[in-house]
Amino acid sequence: MRDYLKSRDFHRHMRSLLAPRFREFGWESQNAGRCSFARDGRVCWLQVSQYSNSIMGAKFTINMTEGSGPAGDTRILGRLDEADRRIGKALEESIIARLPRPDPDPEIEVVGGNGQMILVKLGELARANPRQWEAPSDVWLPYFSKSDLDDWAAFLLPRIERLTAPSSSEKIDPQLWAQRFRRLTRLFRPK
């Protein structure tokens, strides 16, 4: 029987797996109790779902704060491309298939595709929200044990640079910057 990984152990294990790659791209580890990284005023952090237990496991997603306030928060797994989503869906199905199940297979309450609570058999968990992997859905990655996190880290590591790239609103065209600077300096010229 596999051991269910609690939130504290989740953050410790994921930080050990992801930190070297984040450092490679200039990010610094933050908060020792959480898996989070900072660079250039942006913070990337992993969030565990509050809907988790030792029967169905848990899910996590990755957030990025790019500005001040809640409007600056982004779920970066929404940036996965179509090929990434196919691979992620197959990995999700594999992880759910390995979940330890009591006999008989219990029904559990989960958040469905439309946000309402629904009952599904544990073995049917992957089908509870079939649209999760369709763009631009909010993607949550299920896990139960460290081996599941190892698999998700292997999926995420080659995509970290692309997923954490600044959003288009954060990128500034140098010509636009020069234009704004000229306008600003006109305000201070004697008339």
Short mmCIF file of N, CA and C in Angstrom, two decimals:
data_model
loop_
_atom_site.label_atom_id
_atom_site.label_comp_id
_atom_site.label_asym_id
_atom_site.label_seq_id
_atom_site.Cartn_x
_atom_site.Cartn_y
_atom_site.Cartn_z
N MET A 1 0.85 -1.19 0.00
CA MET A 1 0.00 0.00 0.00
C MET A 1 0.88 1.24 0.00
N ARG A 2 0.55 2.19 -0.87
CA ARG A 2 1.33 3.42 -0.94
C ARG A 2 0.90 4.39 0.16
N ASP A 3 1.84 5.20 0.62
CA ASP A 3 1.54 6.17 1.67
C ASP A 3 1.06 7.48 1.07
N TYR A 4 -0.06 7.97 1.61
CA TYR A 4 -0.62 9.25 1.19
C TYR A 4 0.29 10.38 1.68
N LEU A 5 0.59 11.30 0.81
CA LEU A 5 1.49 12.40 1.10
C LEU A 5 0.70 13.63 1.56
N LYS A 6 0.98 14.09 2.76
CA LYS A 6 0.29 15.27 3.29
C LYS A 6 0.92 16.54 2.72
N SER A 7 0.21 17.66 2.85
CA SER A 7 0.61 18.93 2.26
C SER A 7 2.04 19.36 2.60
N ARG A 8 2.43 19.27 3.85
CA ARG A 8 3.79 19.69 4.25
C ARG A 8 4.84 18.87 3.51
N ASP A 9 4.62 17.56 3.42
CA ASP A 9 5.57 16.69 2.73
C ASP A 9 5.53 16.92 1.22
N PHE A 10 4.34 17.25 0.70
CA PHE A 10 4.21 17.61 -0.71
C PHE A 10 5.15 18.77 -1.04
N HIS A 11 5.05 19.86 -0.27
CA HIS A 11 5.86 21.05 -0.54
C HIS A 11 7.35 20.75 -0.42
N ARG A 12 7.74 20.01 0.58
CA ARG A 12 9.15 19.67 0.76
C ARG A 12 9.67 18.85 -0.43
N HIS A 13 8.91 17.86 -0.84
CA HIS A 13 9.35 16.99 -1.94
C HIS A 13 9.39 17.74 -3.27
N MET A 14 8.34 18.50 -3.56
CA MET A 14 8.32 19.24 -4.83
C MET A 14 9.42 20.29 -4.89
N ARG A 15 9.69 20.95 -3.77
CA ARG A 15 10.78 21.94 -3.75
C ARG A 15 12.10 21.26 -4.08
N SER A 16 12.32 20.05 -3.53
CA SER A 16 13.57 19.34 -3.81
C SER A 16 13.68 18.96 -5.29
N LEU A 17 12.54 18.68 -5.93
CA LEU A 17 12.55 18.29 -7.34
C LEU A 17 12.65 19.49 -8.29
N LEU A 18 11.97 20.58 -7.95
CA LEU A 18 11.87 21.72 -8.87
C LEU A 18 12.92 22.81 -8.66
N ALA A 19 13.43 22.95 -7.43
CA ALA A 19 14.34 24.06 -7.12
C ALA A 19 15.56 24.13 -8.04
N PRO A 20 16.25 23.02 -8.34
CA PRO A 20 17.42 23.15 -9.21
C PRO A 20 17.09 23.75 -10.58
N ARG A 21 15.96 23.37 -11.14
CA ARG A 21 15.57 23.89 -12.47
C ARG A 21 15.20 25.37 -12.38
N PHE A 22 14.45 25.73 -11.33
CA PHE A 22 14.11 27.14 -11.15
C PHE A 22 15.37 27.97 -10.96
N ARG A 23 16.32 27.50 -10.15
CA ARG A 23 17.58 28.23 -9.95
C ARG A 23 18.32 28.41 -11.27
N GLU A 24 18.27 27.39 -12.11
CA GLU A 24 18.92 27.46 -13.43
C GLU A 24 18.40 28.64 -14.24
N PHE A 25 17.14 29.00 -14.04
CA PHE A 25 16.53 30.11 -14.77
C PHE A 25 16.48 31.40 -13.96
N GLY A 26 17.25 31.46 -12.87
CA GLY A 26 17.37 32.69 -12.12
C GLY A 26 16.34 32.92 -11.02
N TRP A 27 15.57 31.91 -10.68
CA TRP A 27 14.58 32.03 -9.61
C TRP A 27 15.24 31.65 -8.29
N GLU A 28 14.79 32.26 -7.19
CA GLU A 28 15.28 31.92 -5.86
C GLU A 28 14.17 31.28 -5.06
N SER A 29 14.52 30.25 -4.26
CA SER A 29 13.53 29.61 -3.39
C SER A 29 13.06 30.61 -2.34
N GLN A 30 11.79 30.50 -2.01
CA GLN A 30 11.20 31.35 -0.98
C GLN A 30 10.66 30.47 0.11
N ASN A 31 10.08 31.05 1.11
CA ASN A 31 9.32 30.39 2.16
C ASN A 31 9.67 28.91 2.34
N ALA A 32 10.39 28.60 3.39
CA ALA A 32 10.85 27.23 3.62
C ALA A 32 9.70 26.23 3.78
N GLY A 33 8.52 26.67 4.19
CA GLY A 33 7.39 25.75 4.38
C GLY A 33 6.60 25.48 3.12
N ARG A 34 6.82 26.23 2.07
CA ARG A 34 6.05 26.08 0.83
C ARG A 34 7.00 25.92 -0.35
N CYS A 35 6.47 25.40 -1.43
CA CYS A 35 7.25 25.31 -2.66
C CYS A 35 6.94 26.56 -3.46
N SER A 36 7.82 27.56 -3.33
CA SER A 36 7.62 28.82 -4.05
C SER A 36 8.98 29.41 -4.44
N PHE A 37 8.96 30.19 -5.52
CA PHE A 37 10.17 30.74 -6.09
C PHE A 37 9.90 32.18 -6.52
N ALA A 38 10.91 33.05 -6.46
CA ALA A 38 10.74 34.45 -6.82
C ALA A 38 11.84 34.89 -7.79
N ARG A 39 11.45 35.81 -8.68
CA ARG A 39 12.39 36.42 -9.62
C ARG A 39 11.78 37.70 -10.18
N ASP A 40 12.54 38.78 -10.16
CA ASP A 40 12.12 40.03 -10.78
C ASP A 40 10.72 40.48 -10.36
N GLY A 41 10.43 40.40 -9.08
CA GLY A 41 9.13 40.85 -8.60
C GLY A 41 7.98 39.90 -8.86
N ARG A 42 8.27 38.73 -9.40
CA ARG A 42 7.23 37.72 -9.65
C ARG A 42 7.45 36.55 -8.70
N VAL A 43 6.36 35.91 -8.32
CA VAL A 43 6.43 34.75 -7.43
C VAL A 43 5.66 33.60 -8.07
N CYS A 44 6.29 32.45 -8.13
CA CYS A 44 5.67 31.22 -8.65
C CYS A 44 5.51 30.27 -7.47
N TRP A 45 4.29 29.76 -7.24
CA TRP A 45 4.06 28.92 -6.06
C TRP A 45 3.06 27.81 -6.36
N LEU A 46 3.26 26.69 -5.67
CA LEU A 46 2.39 25.53 -5.84
C LEU A 46 1.28 25.58 -4.79
N GLN A 47 0.06 25.27 -5.22
CA GLN A 47 -1.10 25.29 -4.34
C GLN A 47 -1.74 23.91 -4.32
N VAL A 48 -1.96 23.39 -3.11
CA VAL A 48 -2.62 22.10 -2.94
C VAL A 48 -4.11 22.36 -2.71
N SER A 49 -4.95 21.56 -3.35
CA SER A 49 -6.39 21.69 -3.20
C SER A 49 -6.82 21.37 -1.77
N GLN A 50 -7.83 22.08 -1.31
CA GLN A 50 -8.36 21.79 0.02
C GLN A 50 -9.20 20.53 0.02
N TYR A 51 -9.59 20.04 -1.16
CA TYR A 51 -10.38 18.82 -1.27
C TYR A 51 -9.45 17.63 -1.45
N SER A 52 -8.93 17.11 -0.36
CA SER A 52 -8.02 15.96 -0.44
C SER A 52 -8.21 15.09 0.79
N ASN A 53 -7.86 13.81 0.63
CA ASN A 53 -7.90 12.89 1.77
C ASN A 53 -7.11 11.64 1.43
N SER A 54 -7.00 10.75 2.40
CA SER A 54 -6.17 9.56 2.22
C SER A 54 -6.82 8.49 1.34
N ILE A 55 -8.05 8.70 0.87
CA ILE A 55 -8.67 7.76 -0.05
C ILE A 55 -8.45 8.19 -1.49
N MET A 56 -8.75 9.46 -1.80
CA MET A 56 -8.64 9.91 -3.19
C MET A 56 -7.37 10.69 -3.48
N GLY A 57 -6.55 10.96 -2.46
CA GLY A 57 -5.33 11.71 -2.68
C GLY A 57 -5.61 13.20 -2.73
N ALA A 58 -4.80 13.92 -3.46
CA ALA A 58 -4.93 15.38 -3.53
C ALA A 58 -4.64 15.83 -4.96
N LYS A 59 -4.76 17.15 -5.17
CA LYS A 59 -4.43 17.77 -6.45
C LYS A 59 -3.65 19.04 -6.17
N PHE A 60 -2.86 19.46 -7.14
CA PHE A 60 -2.17 20.73 -6.99
C PHE A 60 -2.15 21.45 -8.33
N THR A 61 -1.93 22.75 -8.25
CA THR A 61 -1.77 23.57 -9.43
C THR A 61 -0.61 24.53 -9.17
N ILE A 62 -0.24 25.30 -10.18
CA ILE A 62 0.87 26.24 -10.04
C ILE A 62 0.36 27.64 -10.35
N ASN A 63 0.61 28.55 -9.43
CA ASN A 63 0.19 29.95 -9.58
C ASN A 63 1.40 30.84 -9.77
N MET A 64 1.17 31.97 -10.41
CA MET A 64 2.21 32.98 -10.55
C MET A 64 1.59 34.33 -10.22
N THR A 65 2.27 35.07 -9.37
CA THR A 65 1.86 36.43 -9.06
C THR A 65 2.79 37.34 -9.84
N GLU A 66 2.20 38.08 -10.80
CA GLU A 66 3.02 38.93 -11.66
C GLU A 66 2.84 40.41 -11.38
N GLY A 67 1.89 40.76 -10.56
CA GLY A 67 1.64 42.16 -10.23
C GLY A 67 1.14 42.23 -8.81
N SER A 68 0.63 43.38 -8.45
CA SER A 68 0.11 43.51 -7.09
C SER A 68 -1.38 43.19 -7.07
N GLY A 69 -1.81 42.58 -6.00
CA GLY A 69 -3.22 42.27 -5.84
C GLY A 69 -3.62 40.99 -6.53
N PRO A 70 -4.86 40.53 -6.28
CA PRO A 70 -5.34 39.27 -6.85
C PRO A 70 -5.42 39.28 -8.37
N ALA A 71 -5.56 40.45 -8.98
CA ALA A 71 -5.63 40.51 -10.44
C ALA A 71 -4.32 40.05 -11.08
N GLY A 72 -3.22 40.11 -10.31
CA GLY A 72 -1.92 39.71 -10.84
C GLY A 72 -1.65 38.22 -10.74
N ASP A 73 -2.57 37.46 -10.13
CA ASP A 73 -2.39 36.01 -9.98
C ASP A 73 -2.84 35.28 -11.24
N THR A 74 -2.02 34.33 -11.68
CA THR A 74 -2.31 33.55 -12.87
C THR A 74 -2.05 32.08 -12.57
N ARG A 75 -2.91 31.21 -13.06
CA ARG A 75 -2.65 29.78 -12.99
C ARG A 75 -1.87 29.44 -14.25
N ILE A 76 -0.60 29.11 -14.12
CA ILE A 76 0.25 28.97 -15.30
C ILE A 76 0.04 27.67 -16.06
N LEU A 77 -0.63 26.68 -15.47
CA LEU A 77 -0.87 25.45 -16.22
C LEU A 77 -1.86 25.69 -17.37
N GLY A 78 -2.55 26.81 -17.34
CA GLY A 78 -3.39 27.19 -18.47
C GLY A 78 -2.57 27.51 -19.72
N ARG A 79 -1.25 27.69 -19.54
CA ARG A 79 -0.35 27.98 -20.66
C ARG A 79 0.13 26.71 -21.38
N LEU A 80 -0.29 25.55 -20.90
CA LEU A 80 0.11 24.31 -21.56
C LEU A 80 -0.45 24.29 -22.99
N ASP A 81 0.36 23.83 -23.94
CA ASP A 81 -0.14 23.74 -25.32
C ASP A 81 -0.88 22.41 -25.52
N GLU A 82 -1.39 22.21 -26.69
CA GLU A 82 -2.22 21.03 -26.98
C GLU A 82 -1.45 19.71 -26.76
N ALA A 83 -0.20 19.68 -27.20
CA ALA A 83 0.61 18.46 -27.02
C ALA A 83 0.86 18.20 -25.53
N ASP A 84 1.15 19.26 -24.76
CA ASP A 84 1.34 19.13 -23.32
C ASP A 84 0.08 18.56 -22.67
N ARG A 85 -1.06 19.04 -23.09
CA ARG A 85 -2.34 18.61 -22.50
C ARG A 85 -2.60 17.13 -22.77
N ARG A 86 -2.26 16.66 -23.95
CA ARG A 86 -2.44 15.23 -24.25
C ARG A 86 -1.55 14.38 -23.34
N ILE A 87 -0.30 14.80 -23.19
CA ILE A 87 0.63 14.07 -22.33
C ILE A 87 0.17 14.13 -20.87
N GLY A 88 -0.25 15.30 -20.42
CA GLY A 88 -0.72 15.48 -19.05
C GLY A 88 -1.95 14.64 -18.75
N LYS A 89 -2.87 14.58 -19.70
CA LYS A 89 -4.09 13.79 -19.50
C LYS A 89 -3.74 12.30 -19.35
N ALA A 90 -2.84 11.81 -20.20
CA ALA A 90 -2.42 10.41 -20.11
C ALA A 90 -1.74 10.13 -18.77
N LEU A 91 -0.91 11.06 -18.30
CA LEU A 91 -0.24 10.90 -17.02
C LEU A 91 -1.25 10.91 -15.88
N GLU A 92 -2.22 11.81 -15.95
CA GLU A 92 -3.27 11.86 -14.93
C GLU A 92 -4.01 10.52 -14.86
N GLU A 93 -4.39 9.97 -16.01
CA GLU A 93 -5.10 8.69 -16.02
C GLU A 93 -4.24 7.58 -15.42
N SER A 94 -2.94 7.60 -15.69
CA SER A 94 -2.02 6.60 -15.14
C SER A 94 -1.93 6.72 -13.62
N ILE A 95 -1.83 7.94 -13.12
CA ILE A 95 -1.73 8.17 -11.67
C ILE A 95 -3.02 7.75 -10.98
N ILE A 96 -4.16 8.10 -11.54
CA ILE A 96 -5.43 7.73 -10.92
C ILE A 96 -5.63 6.21 -10.95
N ALA A 97 -5.15 5.56 -12.01
CA ALA A 97 -5.28 4.09 -12.09
C ALA A 97 -4.48 3.40 -10.98
N ARG A 98 -3.41 4.04 -10.50
CA ARG A 98 -2.59 3.44 -9.44
C ARG A 98 -3.08 3.74 -8.03
N LEU A 99 -4.11 4.56 -7.90
CA LEU A 99 -4.61 4.87 -6.57
C LEU A 99 -4.99 3.59 -5.83
N PRO A 100 -4.59 3.46 -4.58
CA PRO A 100 -5.01 2.29 -3.82
C PRO A 100 -6.52 2.39 -3.56
N ARG A 101 -7.26 1.34 -3.90
CA ARG A 101 -8.71 1.37 -3.74
C ARG A 101 -9.18 0.30 -2.79
N PRO A 102 -10.01 0.71 -1.84
CA PRO A 102 -10.63 -0.33 -1.00
C PRO A 102 -11.64 -1.10 -1.83
N ASP A 103 -11.99 -2.28 -1.38
CA ASP A 103 -13.00 -3.08 -2.07
C ASP A 103 -14.24 -3.11 -1.18
N PRO A 104 -15.38 -2.70 -1.62
CA PRO A 104 -15.74 -2.26 -2.96
C PRO A 104 -15.27 -0.82 -3.21
N ASP A 105 -15.18 -0.47 -4.48
CA ASP A 105 -14.75 0.86 -4.91
C ASP A 105 -15.75 1.90 -4.37
N PRO A 106 -15.28 2.80 -3.49
CA PRO A 106 -16.22 3.74 -2.86
C PRO A 106 -16.62 4.88 -3.79
N GLU A 107 -17.77 5.46 -3.49
CA GLU A 107 -18.17 6.69 -4.16
C GLU A 107 -17.64 7.84 -3.32
N ILE A 108 -17.08 8.83 -3.99
CA ILE A 108 -16.57 10.00 -3.29
C ILE A 108 -17.16 11.25 -3.92
N GLU A 109 -17.24 12.30 -3.14
CA GLU A 109 -17.78 13.56 -3.61
C GLU A 109 -16.63 14.43 -4.11
N VAL A 110 -16.76 14.92 -5.35
CA VAL A 110 -15.73 15.78 -5.94
C VAL A 110 -16.40 16.95 -6.64
N VAL A 111 -15.61 17.97 -6.94
CA VAL A 111 -16.11 19.10 -7.70
C VAL A 111 -16.15 18.68 -9.16
N GLY A 112 -17.32 18.76 -9.78
CA GLY A 112 -17.49 18.36 -11.19
C GLY A 112 -17.11 19.46 -12.16
N GLY A 113 -17.30 19.18 -13.43
CA GLY A 113 -16.92 20.09 -14.51
C GLY A 113 -17.61 21.43 -14.47
N ASN A 114 -18.80 21.50 -13.90
CA ASN A 114 -19.54 22.77 -13.83
C ASN A 114 -19.42 23.42 -12.47
N GLY A 115 -18.51 22.94 -11.63
CA GLY A 115 -18.30 23.53 -10.32
C GLY A 115 -19.18 22.97 -9.22
N GLN A 116 -20.13 22.10 -9.56
CA GLN A 116 -21.01 21.52 -8.55
C GLN A 116 -20.39 20.24 -7.99
N MET A 117 -20.82 19.86 -6.79
CA MET A 117 -20.33 18.63 -6.18
C MET A 117 -21.07 17.44 -6.80
N ILE A 118 -20.31 16.38 -7.16
CA ILE A 118 -20.91 15.18 -7.74
C ILE A 118 -20.31 13.95 -7.06
N LEU A 119 -21.02 12.84 -7.11
CA LEU A 119 -20.52 11.57 -6.58
C LEU A 119 -19.98 10.73 -7.73
N VAL A 120 -18.77 10.21 -7.57
CA VAL A 120 -18.18 9.32 -8.57
C VAL A 120 -17.47 8.18 -7.84
N LYS A 121 -17.35 7.06 -8.50
CA LYS A 121 -16.54 5.96 -7.97
C LYS A 121 -15.07 6.38 -8.04
N LEU A 122 -14.30 5.98 -7.06
CA LEU A 122 -12.89 6.34 -7.04
C LEU A 122 -12.19 5.93 -8.34
N GLY A 123 -12.54 4.79 -8.88
CA GLY A 123 -11.93 4.32 -10.13
C GLY A 123 -12.32 5.16 -11.35
N GLU A 124 -13.35 5.98 -11.21
CA GLU A 124 -13.81 6.83 -12.31
C GLU A 124 -13.39 8.29 -12.11
N LEU A 125 -12.50 8.53 -11.17
CA LEU A 125 -12.12 9.88 -10.81
C LEU A 125 -11.61 10.70 -12.00
N ALA A 126 -10.87 10.08 -12.90
CA ALA A 126 -10.35 10.81 -14.06
C ALA A 126 -11.45 11.31 -14.96
N ARG A 127 -12.60 10.67 -14.91
CA ARG A 127 -13.71 11.09 -15.77
C ARG A 127 -14.61 12.13 -15.10
N ALA A 128 -14.34 12.46 -13.84
CA ALA A 128 -15.19 13.41 -13.09
C ALA A 128 -15.18 14.79 -13.73
N ASN A 129 -14.07 15.22 -14.28
CA ASN A 129 -13.98 16.52 -14.94
C ASN A 129 -13.28 16.32 -16.28
N PRO A 130 -14.00 15.77 -17.27
CA PRO A 130 -13.35 15.42 -18.54
C PRO A 130 -12.83 16.62 -19.31
N ARG A 131 -13.33 17.81 -19.00
CA ARG A 131 -12.90 19.00 -19.76
C ARG A 131 -11.66 19.66 -19.16
N GLN A 132 -11.13 19.11 -18.07
CA GLN A 132 -9.97 19.74 -17.43
C GLN A 132 -8.82 19.97 -18.41
N TRP A 133 -8.60 19.05 -19.30
CA TRP A 133 -7.44 19.14 -20.18
C TRP A 133 -7.73 19.85 -21.49
N GLU A 134 -8.93 20.41 -21.62
CA GLU A 134 -9.25 21.21 -22.80
C GLU A 134 -8.89 22.66 -22.49
N ALA A 135 -8.21 23.32 -23.41
CA ALA A 135 -7.84 24.73 -23.19
C ALA A 135 -9.10 25.56 -23.18
N PRO A 136 -9.22 26.56 -22.42
CA PRO A 136 -8.29 27.12 -21.43
C PRO A 136 -8.66 26.74 -20.00
N SER A 137 -9.06 25.52 -19.76
CA SER A 137 -9.51 25.09 -18.44
C SER A 137 -8.44 25.22 -17.37
N ASP A 138 -8.91 25.30 -16.13
CA ASP A 138 -8.05 25.35 -14.96
C ASP A 138 -7.55 23.93 -14.69
N VAL A 139 -6.26 23.71 -14.75
CA VAL A 139 -5.69 22.36 -14.64
C VAL A 139 -5.15 22.11 -13.23
N TRP A 140 -5.60 21.00 -12.64
CA TRP A 140 -5.13 20.54 -11.33
C TRP A 140 -4.55 19.15 -11.52
N LEU A 141 -3.38 18.89 -10.95
CA LEU A 141 -2.65 17.64 -11.14
C LEU A 141 -2.83 16.73 -9.91
N PRO A 142 -3.42 15.54 -10.10
CA PRO A 142 -3.67 14.65 -8.95
C PRO A 142 -2.41 13.91 -8.51
N TYR A 143 -2.36 13.61 -7.21
CA TYR A 143 -1.26 12.82 -6.68
C TYR A 143 -1.71 12.11 -5.42
N PHE A 144 -0.99 11.07 -5.08
CA PHE A 144 -1.24 10.34 -3.85
C PHE A 144 0.08 10.18 -3.08
N SER A 145 1.14 9.84 -3.80
CA SER A 145 2.41 9.55 -3.15
C SER A 145 3.56 10.30 -3.82
N LYS A 146 4.76 10.12 -3.27
CA LYS A 146 5.95 10.76 -3.83
C LYS A 146 6.20 10.33 -5.27
N SER A 147 5.91 9.08 -5.59
CA SER A 147 6.16 8.62 -6.98
C SER A 147 5.27 9.37 -7.96
N ASP A 148 4.05 9.74 -7.55
CA ASP A 148 3.18 10.55 -8.42
C ASP A 148 3.80 11.92 -8.63
N LEU A 149 4.34 12.50 -7.57
CA LEU A 149 4.98 13.82 -7.68
C LEU A 149 6.23 13.74 -8.54
N ASP A 150 6.96 12.63 -8.44
CA ASP A 150 8.13 12.44 -9.31
C ASP A 150 7.70 12.48 -10.78
N ASP A 151 6.58 11.82 -11.08
CA ASP A 151 6.07 11.80 -12.45
C ASP A 151 5.65 13.19 -12.90
N TRP A 152 4.95 13.94 -12.02
CA TRP A 152 4.54 15.30 -12.40
C TRP A 152 5.75 16.20 -12.56
N ALA A 153 6.76 16.05 -11.72
CA ALA A 153 7.96 16.87 -11.85
C ALA A 153 8.65 16.58 -13.19
N ALA A 154 8.71 15.31 -13.58
CA ALA A 154 9.31 14.95 -14.88
C ALA A 154 8.52 15.59 -16.03
N PHE A 155 7.22 15.71 -15.86
CA PHE A 155 6.36 16.37 -16.86
C PHE A 155 6.61 17.88 -16.86
N LEU A 156 6.74 18.49 -15.69
CA LEU A 156 6.86 19.94 -15.58
C LEU A 156 8.25 20.49 -15.88
N LEU A 157 9.29 19.78 -15.49
CA LEU A 157 10.65 20.32 -15.60
C LEU A 157 11.02 20.83 -16.99
N PRO A 158 10.76 20.08 -18.07
CA PRO A 158 11.12 20.61 -19.39
C PRO A 158 10.24 21.79 -19.83
N ARG A 159 9.17 22.06 -19.10
CA ARG A 159 8.23 23.12 -19.48
C ARG A 159 8.32 24.36 -18.58
N ILE A 160 9.13 24.29 -17.54
CA ILE A 160 9.20 25.37 -16.54
C ILE A 160 9.52 26.72 -17.18
N GLU A 161 10.52 26.78 -18.02
CA GLU A 161 10.92 28.06 -18.61
C GLU A 161 9.76 28.68 -19.39
N ARG A 162 9.09 27.87 -20.19
CA ARG A 162 7.98 28.38 -21.01
C ARG A 162 6.78 28.78 -20.14
N LEU A 163 6.48 27.97 -19.13
CA LEU A 163 5.32 28.26 -18.28
C LEU A 163 5.52 29.50 -17.42
N THR A 164 6.76 29.79 -17.04
CA THR A 164 7.02 30.93 -16.17
C THR A 164 7.48 32.17 -16.93
N ALA A 165 7.48 32.12 -18.25
CA ALA A 165 7.87 33.29 -19.04
C ALA A 165 6.91 34.44 -18.72
N PRO A 166 7.41 35.68 -18.73
CA PRO A 166 6.52 36.81 -18.45
C PRO A 166 5.34 36.83 -19.40
N SER A 167 4.19 37.24 -18.86
CA SER A 167 3.00 37.34 -19.71
C SER A 167 3.20 38.50 -20.68
N SER A 168 2.42 38.53 -21.73
CA SER A 168 2.59 39.56 -22.76
C SER A 168 2.41 40.96 -22.18
N SER A 169 1.57 41.13 -21.17
CA SER A 169 1.38 42.45 -20.58
C SER A 169 2.62 42.90 -19.81
N GLU A 170 3.45 41.93 -19.42
CA GLU A 170 4.65 42.26 -18.66
C GLU A 170 5.82 42.58 -19.59
N LYS A 171 5.80 42.10 -20.81
CA LYS A 171 6.87 42.36 -21.76
C LYS A 171 6.71 43.77 -22.31
N ILE A 172 7.80 44.51 -22.35
CA ILE A 172 7.74 45.88 -22.84
C ILE A 172 8.60 46.02 -24.08
N ASP A 173 8.02 46.49 -25.14
CA ASP A 173 8.72 46.75 -26.37
C ASP A 173 9.68 47.92 -26.14
N PRO A 174 10.96 47.80 -26.48
CA PRO A 174 11.92 48.89 -26.25
C PRO A 174 11.52 50.19 -26.94
N GLN A 175 10.93 50.10 -28.12
CA GLN A 175 10.50 51.33 -28.81
C GLN A 175 9.36 52.01 -28.06
N LEU A 176 8.46 51.21 -27.51
CA LEU A 176 7.36 51.76 -26.73
C LEU A 176 7.91 52.44 -25.48
N TRP A 177 8.91 51.82 -24.85
CA TRP A 177 9.53 52.40 -23.68
C TRP A 177 10.17 53.75 -24.02
N ALA A 178 10.88 53.84 -25.12
CA ALA A 178 11.53 55.08 -25.53
C ALA A 178 10.47 56.16 -25.79
N GLN A 179 9.38 55.78 -26.42
CA GLN A 179 8.29 56.72 -26.70
C GLN A 179 7.71 57.26 -25.39
N ARG A 180 7.47 56.39 -24.44
CA ARG A 180 6.93 56.82 -23.14
C ARG A 180 7.92 57.75 -22.42
N PHE A 181 9.21 57.44 -22.52
CA PHE A 181 10.23 58.26 -21.88
C PHE A 181 10.26 59.66 -22.49
N ARG A 182 10.16 59.76 -23.81
CA ARG A 182 10.15 61.07 -24.48
C ARG A 182 8.95 61.89 -24.01
N ARG A 183 7.78 61.25 -23.91
CA ARG A 183 6.58 61.97 -23.44
C ARG A 183 6.78 62.49 -22.02
N LEU A 184 7.38 61.66 -21.19
CA LEU A 184 7.60 62.04 -19.80
C LEU A 184 8.58 63.22 -19.73
N THR A 185 9.66 63.21 -20.51
CA THR A 185 10.63 64.29 -20.45
C THR A 185 10.06 65.60 -20.98
N ARG A 186 9.07 65.54 -21.86
CA ARG A 186 8.41 66.78 -22.36
C ARG A 186 7.70 67.50 -21.23
N LEU A 187 7.24 66.76 -20.24
CA LEU A 187 6.55 67.39 -19.12
C LEU A 187 7.48 68.32 -18.32
N PHE A 188 8.76 68.03 -18.34
CA PHE A 188 9.72 68.77 -17.54
C PHE A 188 10.51 69.83 -18.33
N ARG A 189 10.24 69.96 -19.61
CA ARG A 189 10.94 70.97 -20.42
C ARG A 189 10.35 72.36 -20.15
N PRO A 190 11.24 73.36 -20.12
CA PRO A 190 10.72 74.75 -19.93
C PRO A 190 9.96 75.17 -21.18
N LYS A 191 8.91 75.95 -20.97
CA LYS A 191 8.08 76.38 -22.10
C LYS A 191 8.44 77.74 -22.58
#
